Amino acid sequence: MQIYKVGGAVRDRLLGKPVTDIDWVVVGATTEEMLAKGFRPVGADFPVFLHPKSGEEYALARTERKNGRGYGGFIFHASPDVTLEEDLIRRDLTINAMAEDDQQNLTDPYHGQRDLEARLLRHVSPAFAEDPLRVLRVARFAARYAELGFTVAPETLELMRQLSESGELEALTPERSWKEIARALMEDQPQVFIEVLRECGALKVLMPEVDALFGVPQPEAHHPEIDTGVHTLSVLEQAALHKQPLTVRWACLLHDLGKGLTPEEEWPRHIAHEHKGLKLIKAVNERFRAPKDCQELALLVGKYHTHGHRALELKPSTLLELLQSFDVYRRPQRFEEFIAACEMDARGRKGLEQRSYPQADYLRGAATAARSVAVQPLLEKGFKGPELGEAIKGERLKALKAYKEAAPA
Ligand code: CTP
């Protein structure tokens, strides 16, 4: 049997990038031989094994044929007579379809190295279309390697367009899609992921609510970039520049969905877009079964981001409502993430990327003031149950009034 390093490990070594996990392909072996060498099978009908010591993935060279919609519908053919070239041709991109032996001799039948130099994400063969998840993967690679100057080859973009129009994307499971989305959002240029999805028509299928923001104007006084879609991409870009976590990036992407519902006669104003957007945010959250913390923050940011921007003008009672909605007493981190998302929203505007955001410290101070109310003295006064709750709220309101009065105008 011959063993080769394949996929991302070869690609990233040639790009001079750190290699984190290594995938191996084994040519000329049977399942029985692998088991005899102590490899552990990963799945019942998937010819992939884990190395007994390193735990790395070793796959038998295989050909694949699609048999029906979605990811379940694959027929694998793994046998000792499948060649390395046959295994590589079924892979997604030429830069992912190179193999290397233990002497670092490269097998590159589909010119991955040429495309690495040309900075092109190009599909290997029509077999690309057999896994629609590849549309998201290419967009993710475009986001990751944008800083190196990579773009999607026109013929690959065309194939992605056909796949998006064919209805195949709808067959993806929420789990597979979310994994790609989450990884893409955590790249340094996540806005490129959304741009590429939009360019090939996949955004319209996956997140029509985000796609609908392009072409929707906002008032120039607050939004010099005018277009809501462009603004959303800038907010996402700022979130990445400021190294925000996934929760914040997800909330940034969805914060203005309500603006896509504004009737044209009301443009460029978007009255109550925060509230109108909530059902759309909920729908996108549920479509991809986003993790609970992402779902929650996206809804809260959608509902309250304008409160964040107006923090210094809010009445103490409104400030209190905001803090209560976030349960800032038990969930301080979530409130920090809300503040971060608001700040990214404020900076994700043309020419305003460097602006200061005094609202952030003001909100933090308000949370500290409300949190400093001690419960013990109220218990000692004999408050219980709902009355105790009201008494605590009353004290917090007093604390916020004092905070607001003391804050510099
Ligand atoms: N692959 C593919 N189509 C997919 C998934 C994977 O063709 N839908 C192939 C590619 O050759 C890829 C390899 O399997 O390089 C390994 O896949 P994976 O580990 O998911 O990706 P990497 O390319 O290693 O990329 P990353 O750095 O993002 O992990």
PDB file of N, CA and C in Angstrom, residues 202-238:
ATOM      1  N   ALA A 202     -26.293  31.898  -4.250  1.00  0.00           N
ATOM      2  CA  ALA A 202     -26.560  30.981  -3.132  1.00  0.00           C
ATOM      3  C   ALA A 202     -27.141  31.720  -1.927  1.00  0.00           C
ATOM      4  N   LEU A 203     -26.789  32.997  -1.788  1.00  0.00           N
ATOM      5  CA  LEU A 203     -27.288  33.755  -0.632  1.00  0.00           C
ATOM      6  C   LEU A 203     -28.815  33.850  -0.688  1.00  0.00           C
ATOM      7  N   LYS A 204     -29.317  34.031  -1.926  1.00  0.00           N
ATOM      8  CA  LYS A 204     -30.769  34.148  -2.118  1.00  0.00           C
ATOM      9  C   LYS A 204     -31.485  32.874  -1.658  1.00  0.00           C
ATOM     10  N   VAL A 205     -30.792  31.742  -1.779  1.00  0.00           N
ATOM     11  CA  VAL A 205     -31.392  30.470  -1.384  1.00  0.00           C
ATOM     12  C   VAL A 205     -31.200  30.219   0.115  1.00  0.00           C
ATOM     13  N   LEU A 206     -29.979  30.483   0.587  1.00  0.00           N
ATOM     14  CA  LEU A 206     -29.646  30.123   1.974  1.00  0.00           C
ATOM     15  C   LEU A 206     -30.191  31.139   2.973  1.00  0.00           C
ATOM     16  N   MET A 207     -29.982  32.430   2.654  1.00  0.00           N
ATOM     17  CA  MET A 207     -30.420  33.498   3.557  1.00  0.00           C
ATOM     18  C   MET A 207     -31.049  34.618   2.738  1.00  0.00           C
ATOM     19  N   PRO A 208     -32.245  34.363   2.205  1.00  0.00           N
ATOM     20  CA  PRO A 208     -32.897  35.401   1.384  1.00  0.00           C
ATOM     21  C   PRO A 208     -33.077  36.703   2.165  1.00  0.00           C
ATOM     22  N   GLU A 209     -33.167  36.589   3.491  1.00  0.00           N
ATOM     23  CA  GLU A 209     -33.367  37.775   4.342  1.00  0.00           C
ATOM     24  C   GLU A 209     -32.148  38.683   4.299  1.00  0.00           C
ATOM     25  N   VAL A 210     -30.953  38.106   4.149  1.00  0.00           N
ATOM     26  CA  VAL A 210     -29.731  38.909   4.050  1.00  0.00           C
ATOM     27  C   VAL A 210     -29.591  39.421   2.611  1.00  0.00           C
ATOM     28  N   ASP A 211     -29.887  38.553   1.660  1.00  0.00           N
ATOM     29  CA  ASP A 211     -29.799  38.933   0.247  1.00  0.00           C
ATOM     30  C   ASP A 211     -30.683  40.153  -0.042  1.00  0.00           C
ATOM     31  N   ALA A 212     -31.847  40.199   0.620  1.00  0.00           N
ATOM     32  CA  ALA A 212     -32.826  41.265   0.368  1.00  0.00           C
ATOM     33  C   ALA A 212     -32.330  42.639   0.813  1.00  0.00           C
ATOM     34  N   LEU A 213     -31.252  42.691   1.594  1.00  0.00           N
ATOM     35  CA  LEU A 213     -30.774  43.985   2.103  1.00  0.00           C
ATOM     36  C   LEU A 213     -30.015  44.771   1.030  1.00  0.00           C
ATOM     37  N   PHE A 214     -29.561  44.058   0.002  1.00  0.00           N
ATOM     38  CA  PHE A 214     -28.802  44.755  -1.045  1.00  0.00           C
ATOM     39  C   PHE A 214     -29.768  45.525  -1.937  1.00  0.00           C
ATOM     40  N   GLY A 215     -29.443  46.800  -2.145  1.00  0.00           N
ATOM     41  CA  GLY A 215     -30.337  47.642  -2.935  1.00  0.00           C
ATOM     42  C   GLY A 215     -31.329  48.404  -2.078  1.00  0.00           C
ATOM     43  N   VAL A 216     -31.278  48.200  -0.757  1.00  0.00           N
ATOM     44  CA  VAL A 216     -32.183  48.940   0.147  1.00  0.00           C
ATOM     45  C   VAL A 216     -31.419  50.138   0.725  1.00  0.00           C
ATOM     46  N   PRO A 217     -31.880  51.362   0.436  1.00  0.00           N
ATOM     47  CA  PRO A 217     -31.140  52.537   0.913  1.00  0.00           C
ATOM     48  C   PRO A 217     -31.452  52.899   2.360  1.00  0.00           C
ATOM     49  N   GLN A 218     -30.484  53.555   2.996  1.00  0.00           N
ATOM     50  CA  GLN A 218     -30.660  54.099   4.353  1.00  0.00           C
ATOM     51  C   GLN A 218     -30.328  55.591   4.285  1.00  0.00           C
ATOM     52  N   PRO A 219     -30.697  56.357   5.313  1.00  0.00           N
ATOM     53  CA  PRO A 219     -30.409  57.804   5.260  1.00  0.00           C
ATOM     54  C   PRO A 219     -28.896  58.067   5.243  1.00  0.00           C
ATOM     55  N   GLU A 220     -28.477  58.919   4.323  1.00  0.00           N
ATOM     56  CA  GLU A 220     -27.046  59.161   4.129  1.00  0.00           C
ATOM     57  C   GLU A 220     -26.385  59.795   5.357  1.00  0.00           C
ATOM     58  N   ALA A 221     -27.184  60.563   6.125  1.00  0.00           N
ATOM     59  CA  ALA A 221     -26.609  61.253   7.287  1.00  0.00           C
ATOM     60  C   ALA A 221     -26.003  60.263   8.281  1.00  0.00           C
ATOM     61  N   HIS A 222     -26.663  59.129   8.496  1.00  0.00           N
ATOM     62  CA  HIS A 222     -26.138  58.118   9.420  1.00  0.00           C
ATOM     63  C   HIS A 222     -25.352  57.036   8.706  1.00  0.00           C
ATOM     64  N   HIS A 223     -25.672  56.858   7.423  1.00  0.00           N
ATOM     65  CA  HIS A 223     -25.086  55.760   6.653  1.00  0.00           C
ATOM     66  C   HIS A 223     -24.524  56.285   5.337  1.00  0.00           C
ATOM     67  N   PRO A 224     -23.299  56.837   5.372  1.00  0.00           N
ATOM     68  CA  PRO A 224     -22.733  57.367   4.122  1.00  0.00           C
ATOM     69  C   PRO A 224     -22.637  56.298   3.024  1.00  0.00           C
ATOM     70  N   GLU A 225     -22.597  55.022   3.404  1.00  0.00           N
ATOM     71  CA  GLU A 225     -22.507  53.967   2.383  1.00  0.00           C
ATOM     72  C   GLU A 225     -23.877  53.714   1.745  1.00  0.00           C
ATOM     73  N   ILE A 226     -24.917  54.232   2.342  1.00  0.00           N
ATOM     74  CA  ILE A 226     -26.319  54.160   1.895  1.00  0.00           C
ATOM     75  C   ILE A 226     -26.908  52.739   1.862  1.00  0.00           C
ATOM     76  N   ASP A 227     -26.319  51.841   1.077  1.00  0.00           N
ATOM     77  CA  ASP A 227     -26.902  50.510   0.882  1.00  0.00           C
ATOM     78  C   ASP A 227     -26.841  49.639   2.152  1.00  0.00           C
ATOM     79  N   THR A 228     -27.968  49.032   2.508  1.00  0.00           N
ATOM     80  CA  THR A 228     -28.033  48.231   3.735  1.00  0.00           C
ATOM     81  C   THR A 228     -27.188  46.958   3.647  1.00  0.00           C
ATOM     82  N   GLY A 229     -27.123  46.374   2.455  1.00  0.00           N
ATOM     83  CA  GLY A 229     -26.299  45.175   2.280  1.00  0.00           C
ATOM     84  C   GLY A 229     -24.822  45.515   2.460  1.00  0.00           C
ATOM     85  N   VAL A 230     -24.402  46.613   1.855  1.00  0.00           N
ATOM     86  CA  VAL A 230     -23.011  47.059   1.968  1.00  0.00           C
ATOM     87  C   VAL A 230     -22.683  47.348   3.435  1.00  0.00           C
ATOM     88  N   HIS A 231     -23.620  47.982   4.117  1.00  0.00           N
ATOM     89  CA  HIS A 231     -23.446  48.268   5.554  1.00  0.00           C
ATOM     90  C   HIS A 231     -23.259  46.961   6.333  1.00  0.00           C
ATOM     91  N   THR A 232     -24.107  45.986   6.066  1.00  0.00           N
ATOM     92  CA  THR A 232     -24.024  44.703   6.785  1.00  0.00           C
ATOM     93  C   THR A 232     -22.653  44.058   6.590  1.00  0.00           C
ATOM     94  N   LEU A 233     -22.160  44.098   5.354  1.00  0.00           N
ATOM     95  CA  LEU A 233     -20.830  43.521   5.090  1.00  0.00           C
ATOM     96  C   LEU A 233     -19.755  44.281   5.867  1.00  0.00           C
ATOM     97  N   SER A 234     -19.887  45.608   5.939  1.00  0.00           N
ATOM     98  CA  SER A 234     -18.887  46.404   6.672  1.00  0.00           C
ATOM     99  C   SER A 234     -18.925  46.101   8.169  1.00  0.00           C
ATOM    100  N   VAL A 235     -20.113  45.881   8.686  1.00  0.00           N
ATOM    101  CA  VAL A 235     -20.241  45.572  10.117  1.00  0.00           C
ATOM    102  C   VAL A 235     -19.536  44.238  10.408  1.00  0.00           C
ATOM    103  N   LEU A 236     -19.749  43.296   9.518  1.00  0.00           N
ATOM    104  CA  LEU A 236     -19.100  41.992   9.656  1.00  0.00           C
ATOM    105  C   LEU A 236     -17.576  42.130   9.561  1.00  0.00           C
ATOM    106  N   GLU A 237     -17.149  42.968   8.645  1.00  0.00           N
ATOM    107  CA  GLU A 237     -15.706  43.208   8.464  1.00  0.00           C
ATOM    108  C   GLU A 237     -15.105  43.812   9.737  1.00  0.00           C
ATOM    109  N   GLN A 238     -15.825  44.768  10.326  1.00  0.00           N
ATOM    110  CA  GLN A 238     -15.350  45.385  11.566  1.00  0.00           C
ATOM    111  C   GLN A 238     -15.287  44.348  12.695  1.00  0.00           C
TER     112      GLN A 238
END
